[in-house]
Amino acid sequence: MEEKYNLDYYDYDLPEELIAQTPLKNRSSSKLLVLNKNTGELKDDTFENITSYLKSGDVLVLNDTKVIPARLIGTKETTNATIELLLLKNVENDTWECLAKPAKRLHENTIISFGNGELKAKVIKKKEEGLVEVELLYDGILYEVLDNLGSMPLPPYIHECLEDKDRYQTVYAKNLGSAAAPTAGLHFTDDLLNKLKENGITITYVTLHVGLGTFRPVNTDNILNHDMHSETYMMSEYTADILNKAKEENRRIIAVGTTSTRTLESIITKHGKFTECMEDTNIFIYPGYKFKAVSALITNFHLPKSTLVMLVSALSTRDYILNAYNHAIKNKYRFFSFGDAMFITDEL
């Protein structure tokens, strides 16, 4: 097996105290590590200075998905056993793919009750790796029911309670349906976005509802054997026109987050250009992949041996990325969802 396909090739040692447990008071005051993807050159800065690294004509693409209170804790109607569901993906109508704990207690036609029966989930299909499909039964509007009964699905490495649930949403979050935040976007404020527009940067949006495909761990030694779960994305005709024009004019397309990256690369790989669409993707980007859309990427620091470390290694090189991560560790950057940011660019 080639070294670049070995899972351990993407490992690094992270001190636990560098895993950010809470968001900073000011979104844009986080640190920013700038990496020249071609030379490995590094520069330390703060996120509010991202304006210094973007130029007039650049197109910034953000994921406007909105996190739903997708974590539900209820009981089996027959035994009162406690069951946790994480809503991952709306399959159709009121059918949802969920991650269940413990899934072994569930069978087809099992009914789980939440609250005082305001919401029920009937298991209609058992799948592998703890996944189930359920039909949700309720009166009224689903997202209002979830607001009452559900909680924000914070990652398992965050142990602190989130005082303000809006801090796990981007300021531009719009389209409900995500099981996790596109965390690279958490650093932006409305003022910063307005400043970028004033500087001639075009800002446009795609939607990818973050599900299991983004944060599921890799459990195979050979990464080529990893099975990415699909996630749903959308692109409007308006955004497609902006991006096609930018590409024709050789202007930079800069993705905010790995979810935006996967959306852009999925669309251009499938269609040969940007186009209005609503589709699913299970794209897995790792070294050897040739980027067709994205020139640069604003992202956070990712978990060791994750598909996201592989994606950023594909945009630069694995050695440059791990050198940057080691620099970040040495300089006490904060890691993961509420942590600091990185700008992987083609010029510094």
mmCIF file of C-alpha atoms in Angstrom:
data_model
loop_
_atom_site.group_PDB
_atom_site.id
_atom_site.type_symbol
_atom_site.label_atom_id
_atom_site.label_comp_id
_atom_site.label_asym_id
_atom_site.label_seq_id
_atom_site.Cartn_x
_atom_site.Cartn_y
_atom_site.Cartn_z
ATOM 1 C CA MET A 1 0.000 0.000 0.000
ATOM 2 C CA GLU A 2 1.297 3.452 -0.948
ATOM 3 C CA GLU A 3 2.116 5.599 2.070
ATOM 4 C CA LYS A 4 -0.445 8.258 1.095
ATOM 5 C CA TYR A 5 -3.223 5.659 1.407
ATOM 6 C CA ASN A 6 -2.197 4.630 4.921
ATOM 7 C CA LEU A 7 -4.467 6.075 7.621
ATOM 8 C CA ASP A 8 -1.559 6.602 10.030
ATOM 9 C CA TYR A 9 0.027 8.931 7.455
ATOM 10 C CA TYR A 10 -2.554 11.555 8.523
ATOM 11 C CA ASP A 11 -2.036 11.230 12.270
ATOM 12 C CA TYR A 12 -0.608 13.857 14.610
ATOM 13 C CA ASP A 13 -0.395 14.318 18.386
ATOM 14 C CA LEU A 14 -2.701 16.976 19.812
ATOM 15 C CA PRO A 15 -2.630 17.997 23.486
ATOM 16 C CA GLU A 16 -6.184 17.731 24.807
ATOM 17 C CA GLU A 17 -6.060 21.216 26.336
ATOM 18 C CA LEU A 18 -5.905 22.709 22.823
ATOM 19 C CA ILE A 19 -9.363 21.371 21.916
ATOM 20 C CA ALA A 20 -11.563 24.474 22.135
ATOM 21 C CA GLN A 21 -14.525 23.880 24.435
ATOM 22 C CA THR A 22 -16.300 27.220 24.021
ATOM 23 C CA PRO A 23 -16.455 29.885 21.306
ATOM 24 C CA LEU A 24 -14.555 33.152 21.748
ATOM 25 C CA LYS A 25 -16.602 36.175 22.759
ATOM 26 C CA ASN A 26 -15.856 37.873 19.437
ATOM 27 C CA ARG A 27 -16.169 35.561 16.422
ATOM 28 C CA SER A 28 -13.488 37.249 14.319
ATOM 29 C CA SER A 29 -10.853 37.548 17.092
ATOM 30 C CA SER A 30 -9.665 33.955 16.628
ATOM 31 C CA LYS A 31 -6.167 33.291 15.374
ATOM 32 C CA LEU A 32 -5.531 32.757 11.671
ATOM 33 C CA LEU A 33 -2.704 30.633 10.334
ATOM 34 C CA VAL A 34 -2.001 31.415 6.676
ATOM 35 C CA LEU A 35 -0.340 28.656 4.627
ATOM 36 C CA ASN A 36 1.026 29.034 1.113
ATOM 37 C CA LYS A 37 -0.115 25.702 -0.299
ATOM 38 C CA ASN A 38 2.685 25.619 -2.890
ATOM 39 C CA THR A 39 5.705 26.553 -0.745
ATOM 40 C CA GLY A 40 4.680 25.650 2.820
ATOM 41 C CA GLU A 41 5.387 29.221 4.007
ATOM 42 C CA LEU A 42 3.428 30.137 7.169
ATOM 43 C CA LYS A 43 2.214 33.398 8.662
ATOM 44 C CA ASP A 44 0.445 34.003 11.989
ATOM 45 C CA ASP A 45 -2.395 36.522 12.048
ATOM 46 C CA THR A 46 -5.909 37.081 13.415
ATOM 47 C CA PHE A 47 -9.086 36.250 11.528
ATOM 48 C CA GLU A 48 -10.333 39.815 11.308
ATOM 49 C CA ASN A 49 -7.347 40.433 8.994
ATOM 50 C CA ILE A 50 -8.581 37.863 6.447
ATOM 51 C CA THR A 51 -9.392 40.935 4.335
ATOM 52 C CA SER A 52 -5.628 41.380 3.773
ATOM 53 C CA TYR A 53 -5.391 38.040 1.955
ATOM 54 C CA LEU A 54 -8.411 38.401 -0.352
ATOM 55 C CA LYS A 55 -8.396 40.690 -3.361
ATOM 56 C CA SER A 56 -10.950 42.366 -5.586
ATOM 57 C CA GLY A 57 -12.402 39.843 -8.024
ATOM 58 C CA ASP A 58 -12.112 36.881 -5.659
ATOM 59 C CA VAL A 59 -15.306 34.881 -5.114
ATOM 60 C CA LEU A 60 -15.922 33.641 -1.583
ATOM 61 C CA VAL A 61 -18.306 30.665 -1.334
ATOM 62 C CA LEU A 62 -20.036 30.017 1.991
ATOM 63 C CA ASN A 63 -22.300 27.175 3.124
ATOM 64 C CA ASP A 64 -25.563 28.679 4.405
ATOM 65 C CA THR A 65 -26.914 25.495 5.997
ATOM 66 C CA LYS A 66 -28.550 25.927 9.404
ATOM 67 C CA VAL A 67 -28.116 23.430 12.223
ATOM 68 C CA ILE A 68 -31.297 21.921 13.603
ATOM 69 C CA PRO A 69 -31.668 20.780 17.246
ATOM 70 C CA ALA A 70 -31.063 17.281 15.937
ATOM 71 C CA ARG A 71 -30.151 15.444 19.153
ATOM 72 C CA LEU A 72 -33.167 13.767 20.716
ATOM 73 C CA ILE A 73 -33.333 11.637 23.864
ATOM 74 C CA GLY A 74 -36.430 9.514 24.353
ATOM 75 C CA THR A 75 -37.677 6.121 25.449
ATOM 76 C CA LYS A 76 -38.828 2.929 23.756
ATOM 77 C CA GLU A 77 -42.572 2.658 24.217
ATOM 78 C CA THR A 78 -42.448 -1.048 25.098
ATOM 79 C CA THR A 79 -39.597 -1.084 27.625
ATOM 80 C CA ASN A 80 -38.902 2.549 28.607
ATOM 81 C CA ALA A 81 -35.240 1.999 27.614
ATOM 82 C CA THR A 82 -33.463 5.284 26.915
ATOM 83 C CA ILE A 83 -32.689 5.855 23.224
ATOM 84 C CA GLU A 84 -30.758 8.723 21.663
ATOM 85 C CA LEU A 85 -31.344 9.717 18.049
ATOM 86 C CA LEU A 86 -29.262 12.130 15.991
ATOM 87 C CA LEU A 87 -31.191 13.274 12.929
ATOM 88 C CA LEU A 88 -28.731 13.208 10.029
ATOM 89 C CA LYS A 89 -30.590 13.460 6.769
ATOM 90 C CA ASN A 90 -34.131 14.102 5.594
ATOM 91 C CA VAL A 91 -34.713 11.215 3.158
ATOM 92 C CA GLU A 92 -38.187 12.366 2.093
ATOM 93 C CA ASN A 93 -41.214 13.939 3.751
ATOM 94 C CA ASP A 94 -41.026 12.848 7.429
ATOM 95 C CA THR A 95 -38.545 10.015 6.868
ATOM 96 C CA TRP A 96 -35.111 10.670 8.371
ATOM 97 C CA GLU A 97 -31.817 8.803 8.495
ATOM 98 C CA CYS A 98 -30.580 8.813 12.095
ATOM 99 C CA LEU A 99 -27.688 7.640 14.189
ATOM 100 C CA ALA A 100 -29.158 5.657 17.092
ATOM 101 C CA LYS A 101 -27.669 4.798 20.483
ATOM 102 C CA PRO A 102 -27.925 1.986 21.329
ATOM 103 C CA ALA A 103 -29.039 0.813 17.888
ATOM 104 C CA LYS A 104 -29.068 -2.834 18.967
ATOM 105 C CA ARG A 105 -32.200 -2.164 21.037
ATOM 106 C CA LEU A 106 -34.137 -1.089 17.959
ATOM 107 C CA HIS A 107 -36.026 -3.204 15.445
ATOM 108 C CA GLU A 108 -38.395 -2.436 12.604
ATOM 109 C CA ASN A 109 -41.646 -0.947 13.916
ATOM 110 C CA THR A 110 -40.078 0.022 17.260
ATOM 111 C CA ILE A 111 -41.582 3.315 18.425
ATOM 112 C CA ILE A 112 -39.518 5.842 20.397
ATOM 113 C CA SER A 113 -41.338 8.602 22.264
ATOM 114 C CA PHE A 114 -39.919 12.047 23.020
ATOM 115 C CA GLY A 115 -41.257 14.537 25.553
ATOM 116 C CA ASN A 116 -44.811 13.652 26.465
ATOM 117 C CA GLY A 117 -45.360 11.947 23.149
ATOM 118 C CA GLU A 118 -45.271 15.254 21.242
ATOM 119 C CA LEU A 119 -42.861 13.531 18.877
ATOM 120 C CA LYS A 120 -42.562 9.850 18.063
ATOM 121 C CA ALA A 121 -40.158 8.017 15.792
ATOM 122 C CA LYS A 122 -41.158 4.737 14.191
ATOM 123 C CA VAL A 123 -38.235 2.632 12.953
ATOM 124 C CA ILE A 124 -38.861 1.633 9.351
ATOM 125 C CA LYS A 125 -35.409 0.317 8.414
ATOM 126 C CA LYS A 126 -32.278 -0.807 10.275
ATOM 127 C CA LYS A 127 -28.968 -0.144 8.555
ATOM 128 C CA GLU A 128 -25.319 -0.751 9.377
ATOM 129 C CA GLU A 129 -23.067 1.155 11.781
ATOM 130 C CA GLY A 130 -25.840 2.310 14.108
ATOM 131 C CA LEU A 131 -27.918 3.940 11.378
ATOM 132 C CA VAL A 132 -31.700 3.643 11.191
ATOM 133 C CA GLU A 133 -34.416 5.206 9.100
ATOM 134 C CA VAL A 134 -37.398 6.464 11.055
ATOM 135 C CA GLU A 135 -40.745 8.037 10.299
ATOM 136 C CA LEU A 136 -41.367 11.050 12.529
ATOM 137 C CA LEU A 137 -44.899 11.380 13.912
ATOM 138 C CA TYR A 138 -46.009 14.752 15.307
ATOM 139 C CA ASP A 139 -48.569 17.534 15.062
ATOM 140 C CA GLY A 140 -47.685 20.977 13.771
ATOM 141 C CA ILE A 141 -44.363 22.129 12.328
ATOM 142 C CA LEU A 142 -41.404 19.765 12.752
ATOM 143 C CA TYR A 143 -38.741 22.396 13.414
ATOM 144 C CA GLU A 144 -40.893 23.990 16.123
ATOM 145 C CA VAL A 145 -41.275 20.562 17.748
ATOM 146 C CA LEU A 146 -37.507 20.020 17.542
ATOM 147 C CA ASP A 147 -36.886 23.444 19.104
ATOM 148 C CA ASN A 148 -38.893 22.268 22.123
ATOM 149 C CA LEU A 149 -37.521 18.737 22.426
ATOM 150 C CA GLY A 150 -34.129 18.606 20.742
ATOM 151 C CA SER A 151 -30.693 19.989 21.552
ATOM 152 C CA MET A 152 -27.768 21.187 19.460
ATOM 153 C CA PRO A 153 -25.689 18.189 18.313
ATOM 154 C CA LEU A 154 -22.293 19.388 19.547
ATOM 155 C CA PRO A 155 -19.346 17.117 18.665
ATOM 156 C CA PRO A 156 -18.367 14.538 21.308
ATOM 157 C CA TYR A 157 -15.046 16.261 22.054
ATOM 158 C CA ILE A 158 -16.914 19.327 23.382
ATOM 159 C CA HIS A 159 -17.770 18.750 27.038
ATOM 160 C CA GLU A 160 -18.884 22.261 28.029
ATOM 161 C CA CYS A 161 -22.498 23.394 27.755
ATOM 162 C CA LEU A 162 -23.162 25.995 25.077
ATOM 163 C CA GLU A 163 -24.713 29.046 26.731
ATOM 164 C CA ASP A 164 -25.907 30.634 23.492
ATOM 165 C CA LYS A 165 -26.999 28.074 20.900
ATOM 166 C CA ASP A 166 -26.680 30.698 18.141
ATOM 167 C CA ARG A 167 -22.890 30.478 18.571
ATOM 168 C CA TYR A 168 -23.071 27.074 16.873
ATOM 169 C CA GLN A 169 -24.630 28.771 13.835
ATOM 170 C CA THR A 170 -22.946 30.996 11.278
ATOM 171 C CA VAL A 171 -24.297 34.553 11.091
ATOM 172 C CA TYR A 172 -25.535 33.733 7.573
ATOM 173 C CA ALA A 173 -27.176 30.370 8.413
ATOM 174 C CA LYS A 174 -30.405 30.139 6.448
ATOM 175 C CA ASN A 175 -31.466 26.686 5.208
ATOM 176 C CA LEU A 176 -32.508 24.310 7.995
ATOM 177 C CA GLY A 177 -31.352 20.706 7.841
ATOM 178 C CA SER A 178 -27.817 20.255 9.155
ATOM 179 C CA ALA A 179 -26.613 17.907 11.903
ATOM 180 C CA ALA A 180 -23.440 19.965 12.454
ATOM 181 C CA ALA A 181 -22.249 23.488 11.783
ATOM 182 C CA PRO A 182 -19.950 24.337 8.855
ATOM 183 C CA THR A 183 -17.481 25.554 11.451
ATOM 184 C CA ALA A 184 -15.066 27.515 9.225
ATOM 185 C CA GLY A 185 -17.869 30.029 8.818
ATOM 186 C CA LEU A 186 -18.244 30.622 12.559
ATOM 187 C CA HIS A 187 -15.408 33.193 12.397
ATOM 188 C CA PHE A 188 -17.311 35.628 10.173
ATOM 189 C CA THR A 189 -19.307 38.586 11.463
ATOM 190 C CA ASP A 190 -21.742 40.704 9.467
ATOM 191 C CA ASP A 191 -19.276 43.620 9.661
ATOM 192 C CA LEU A 192 -16.452 41.486 8.277
ATOM 193 C CA LEU A 193 -18.594 40.210 5.399
ATOM 194 C CA ASN A 194 -19.614 43.786 4.570
ATOM 195 C CA LYS A 195 -15.968 44.887 4.598
ATOM 196 C CA LEU A 196 -15.091 42.111 2.155
ATOM 197 C CA LYS A 197 -17.875 43.214 -0.195
ATOM 198 C CA GLU A 198 -16.627 46.818 0.001
ATOM 199 C CA ASN A 199 -13.179 45.524 -1.032
ATOM 200 C CA GLY A 200 -14.597 44.022 -4.222
ATOM 201 C CA ILE A 201 -14.896 40.415 -3.097
ATOM 202 C CA THR A 202 -18.007 38.638 -4.369
ATOM 203 C CA ILE A 203 -19.780 36.580 -1.715
ATOM 204 C CA THR A 204 -22.139 33.805 -2.718
ATOM 205 C CA TYR A 205 -23.681 30.733 -1.117
ATOM 206 C CA VAL A 206 -24.225 27.024 -1.548
ATOM 207 C CA THR A 207 -25.986 24.664 0.844
ATOM 208 C CA LEU A 208 -24.676 21.338 2.061
ATOM 209 C CA HIS A 209 -26.488 19.781 5.006
ATOM 210 C CA VAL A 210 -23.718 18.319 7.135
ATOM 211 C CA GLY A 211 -24.324 14.679 8.019
ATOM 212 C CA LEU A 212 -22.390 11.548 8.775
ATOM 213 C CA GLY A 213 -20.195 11.857 5.690
ATOM 214 C CA THR A 214 -18.354 14.850 7.102
ATOM 215 C CA PHE A 215 -17.563 13.708 10.633
ATOM 216 C CA ARG A 216 -17.628 9.915 10.593
ATOM 217 C CA PRO A 217 -14.222 8.507 11.614
ATOM 218 C CA VAL A 218 -12.124 6.446 9.228
ATOM 219 C CA ASN A 219 -11.886 2.878 10.552
ATOM 220 C CA THR A 220 -9.862 1.266 7.765
ATOM 221 C CA ASP A 221 -6.055 1.182 7.597
ATOM 222 C CA ASN A 222 -6.244 1.715 3.836
ATOM 223 C CA ILE A 223 -8.174 4.943 3.300
ATOM 224 C CA LEU A 224 -9.330 3.723 -0.128
ATOM 225 C CA ASN A 225 -11.589 1.272 1.738
ATOM 226 C CA HIS A 226 -13.379 4.076 3.591
ATOM 227 C CA ASP A 227 -17.041 4.448 2.642
ATOM 228 C CA MET A 228 -18.229 8.075 2.618
ATOM 229 C CA HIS A 229 -21.912 8.524 3.453
ATOM 230 C CA SER A 230 -23.827 10.845 1.169
ATOM 231 C CA GLU A 231 -24.935 14.367 2.038
ATOM 232 C CA THR A 232 -27.397 16.636 0.235
ATOM 233 C CA TYR A 233 -26.255 19.864 -1.416
ATOM 234 C CA MET A 234 -27.906 22.643 -3.418
ATOM 235 C CA MET A 235 -26.684 25.347 -5.767
ATOM 236 C CA SER A 236 -28.820 28.160 -7.192
ATOM 237 C CA GLU A 237 -28.674 29.398 -10.768
ATOM 238 C CA TYR A 238 -27.495 32.762 -9.399
ATOM 239 C CA THR A 239 -24.471 31.196 -7.682
ATOM 240 C CA ALA A 240 -23.718 28.956 -10.677
ATOM 241 C CA ASP A 241 -23.603 31.990 -12.995
ATOM 242 C CA ILE A 242 -21.235 33.872 -10.656
ATOM 243 C CA LEU A 243 -18.886 30.894 -10.404
ATOM 244 C CA ASN A 244 -18.890 30.044 -14.111
ATOM 245 C CA LYS A 245 -18.015 33.656 -14.941
ATOM 246 C CA ALA A 246 -15.221 33.689 -12.331
ATOM 247 C CA LYS A 247 -13.786 30.493 -13.759
ATOM 248 C CA GLU A 248 -13.899 31.840 -17.313
ATOM 249 C CA GLU A 249 -12.039 34.949 -16.159
ATOM 250 C CA ASN A 250 -9.476 32.953 -14.119
ATOM 251 C CA ARG A 251 -10.525 34.633 -10.884
ATOM 252 C CA ARG A 252 -10.017 32.806 -7.614
ATOM 253 C CA ILE A 253 -12.817 30.725 -6.124
ATOM 254 C CA ILE A 254 -12.233 30.515 -2.374
ATOM 255 C CA ALA A 255 -14.262 28.032 -0.366
ATOM 256 C CA VAL A 256 -15.199 28.680 3.241
ATOM 257 C CA GLY A 257 -15.051 25.238 4.807
ATOM 258 C CA THR A 258 -14.621 21.700 3.605
ATOM 259 C CA THR A 259 -18.380 21.363 3.046
ATOM 260 C CA SER A 260 -18.370 24.212 0.516
ATOM 261 C CA THR A 261 -15.299 22.635 -1.068
ATOM 262 C CA ARG A 262 -16.962 19.247 -1.424
ATOM 263 C CA THR A 263 -20.067 20.866 -2.909
ATOM 264 C CA LEU A 264 -18.133 22.843 -5.534
ATOM 265 C CA GLU A 265 -15.906 19.935 -6.495
ATOM 266 C CA SER A 266 -18.878 17.538 -6.674
ATOM 267 C CA ILE A 267 -20.836 19.771 -9.032
ATOM 268 C CA ILE A 268 -17.997 20.560 -11.418
ATOM 269 C CA THR A 269 -16.854 16.920 -11.449
ATOM 270 C CA LYS A 270 -20.344 15.703 -12.304
ATOM 271 C CA HIS A 271 -21.459 18.415 -14.724
ATOM 272 C CA GLY A 272 -18.220 19.907 -16.068
ATOM 273 C CA LYS A 273 -19.396 23.357 -14.993
ATOM 274 C CA PHE A 274 -21.433 24.950 -12.219
ATOM 275 C CA THR A 275 -25.171 24.486 -12.567
ATOM 276 C CA GLU A 276 -28.356 24.858 -10.567
ATOM 277 C CA CYS A 277 -28.960 21.541 -8.827
ATOM 278 C CA MET A 278 -30.047 19.646 -5.732
ATOM 279 C CA GLU A 279 -28.173 16.348 -5.434
ATOM 280 C CA ASP A 280 -26.346 14.037 -3.062
ATOM 281 C CA THR A 281 -22.588 13.624 -2.848
ATOM 282 C CA ASN A 282 -20.267 11.094 -1.268
ATOM 283 C CA ILE A 283 -17.121 12.665 -2.735
ATOM 284 C CA PHE A 284 -13.955 11.706 -0.853
ATOM 285 C CA ILE A 285 -11.019 14.025 -1.502
ATOM 286 C CA TYR A 286 -7.535 12.814 -0.584
ATOM 287 C CA PRO A 287 -3.994 13.398 -1.946
ATOM 288 C CA GLY A 288 -3.834 12.734 -5.661
ATOM 289 C CA TYR A 289 -7.140 14.522 -6.268
ATOM 290 C CA LYS A 290 -6.901 17.373 -8.782
ATOM 291 C CA PHE A 291 -9.034 20.346 -7.770
ATOM 292 C CA LYS A 292 -11.245 21.647 -10.552
ATOM 293 C CA ALA A 293 -12.995 24.529 -8.790
ATOM 294 C CA VAL A 294 -11.356 25.639 -5.558
ATOM 295 C CA SER A 295 -8.174 27.760 -5.550
ATOM 296 C CA ALA A 296 -7.970 28.436 -1.816
ATOM 297 C CA LEU A 297 -9.723 27.381 1.385
ATOM 298 C CA ILE A 298 -10.632 28.943 4.720
ATOM 299 C CA THR A 299 -10.977 26.122 7.219
ATOM 300 C CA ASN A 300 -10.513 25.074 10.844
ATOM 301 C CA PHE A 301 -8.015 22.571 12.256
ATOM 302 C CA HIS A 302 -9.294 19.020 11.875
ATOM 303 C CA LEU A 303 -9.130 15.780 13.824
ATOM 304 C CA PRO A 304 -6.159 13.452 13.369
ATOM 305 C CA LYS A 305 -6.696 10.733 10.762
ATOM 306 C CA SER A 306 -9.928 12.357 9.533
ATOM 307 C CA THR A 307 -11.158 12.676 5.950
ATOM 308 C CA LEU A 308 -10.879 16.441 6.398
ATOM 309 C CA VAL A 309 -7.131 16.298 7.102
ATOM 310 C CA MET A 310 -6.895 14.260 3.896
ATOM 311 C CA LEU A 311 -8.865 16.907 1.983
ATOM 312 C CA VAL A 312 -6.642 19.784 3.071
ATOM 313 C CA SER A 313 -3.569 17.629 2.374
ATOM 314 C CA ALA A 314 -4.857 17.186 -1.183
ATOM 315 C CA LEU A 315 -5.161 20.955 -1.634
ATOM 316 C CA SER A 316 -1.588 21.494 -0.396
ATOM 317 C CA THR A 317 0.612 18.553 0.628
ATOM 318 C CA ARG A 318 0.440 16.286 3.638
ATOM 319 C CA ASP A 319 3.882 17.461 4.808
ATOM 320 C CA TYR A 320 2.970 21.152 4.569
ATOM 321 C CA ILE A 321 -0.316 20.553 6.398
ATOM 322 C CA LEU A 322 1.186 18.565 9.262
ATOM 323 C CA ASN A 323 4.023 21.082 9.558
ATOM 324 C CA ALA A 324 1.381 23.822 9.834
ATOM 325 C CA TYR A 325 -0.530 21.809 12.448
ATOM 326 C CA ASN A 326 2.642 21.307 14.488
ATOM 327 C CA HIS A 327 3.311 25.051 14.251
ATOM 328 C CA ALA A 328 -0.239 25.685 15.468
ATOM 329 C CA ILE A 329 0.235 23.299 18.407
ATOM 330 C CA LYS A 330 3.541 24.936 19.356
ATOM 331 C CA ASN A 331 1.868 28.365 19.242
ATOM 332 C CA LYS A 332 -1.180 27.290 21.261
ATOM 333 C CA TYR A 333 -3.803 27.619 18.547
ATOM 334 C CA ARG A 334 -7.245 26.317 19.500
ATOM 335 C CA PHE A 335 -8.426 23.255 17.561
ATOM 336 C CA PHE A 336 -11.642 21.856 16.045
ATOM 337 C CA SER A 337 -15.179 23.306 15.908
ATOM 338 C CA PHE A 338 -14.828 26.318 18.219
ATOM 339 C CA GLY A 339 -11.114 26.681 17.474
ATOM 340 C CA ASP A 340 -8.975 28.930 15.328
ATOM 341 C CA ALA A 341 -8.816 29.196 11.549
ATOM 342 C CA MET A 342 -6.452 28.431 8.719
ATOM 343 C CA PHE A 343 -6.266 29.970 5.248
ATOM 344 C CA ILE A 344 -4.722 27.672 2.663
ATOM 345 C CA THR A 345 -3.902 29.962 -0.218
ATOM 346 C CA ASP A 346 -1.941 30.066 -3.462
ATOM 347 C CA GLU A 347 -0.194 33.332 -2.578
ATOM 348 C CA LEU A 348 1.039 34.931 0.618
#
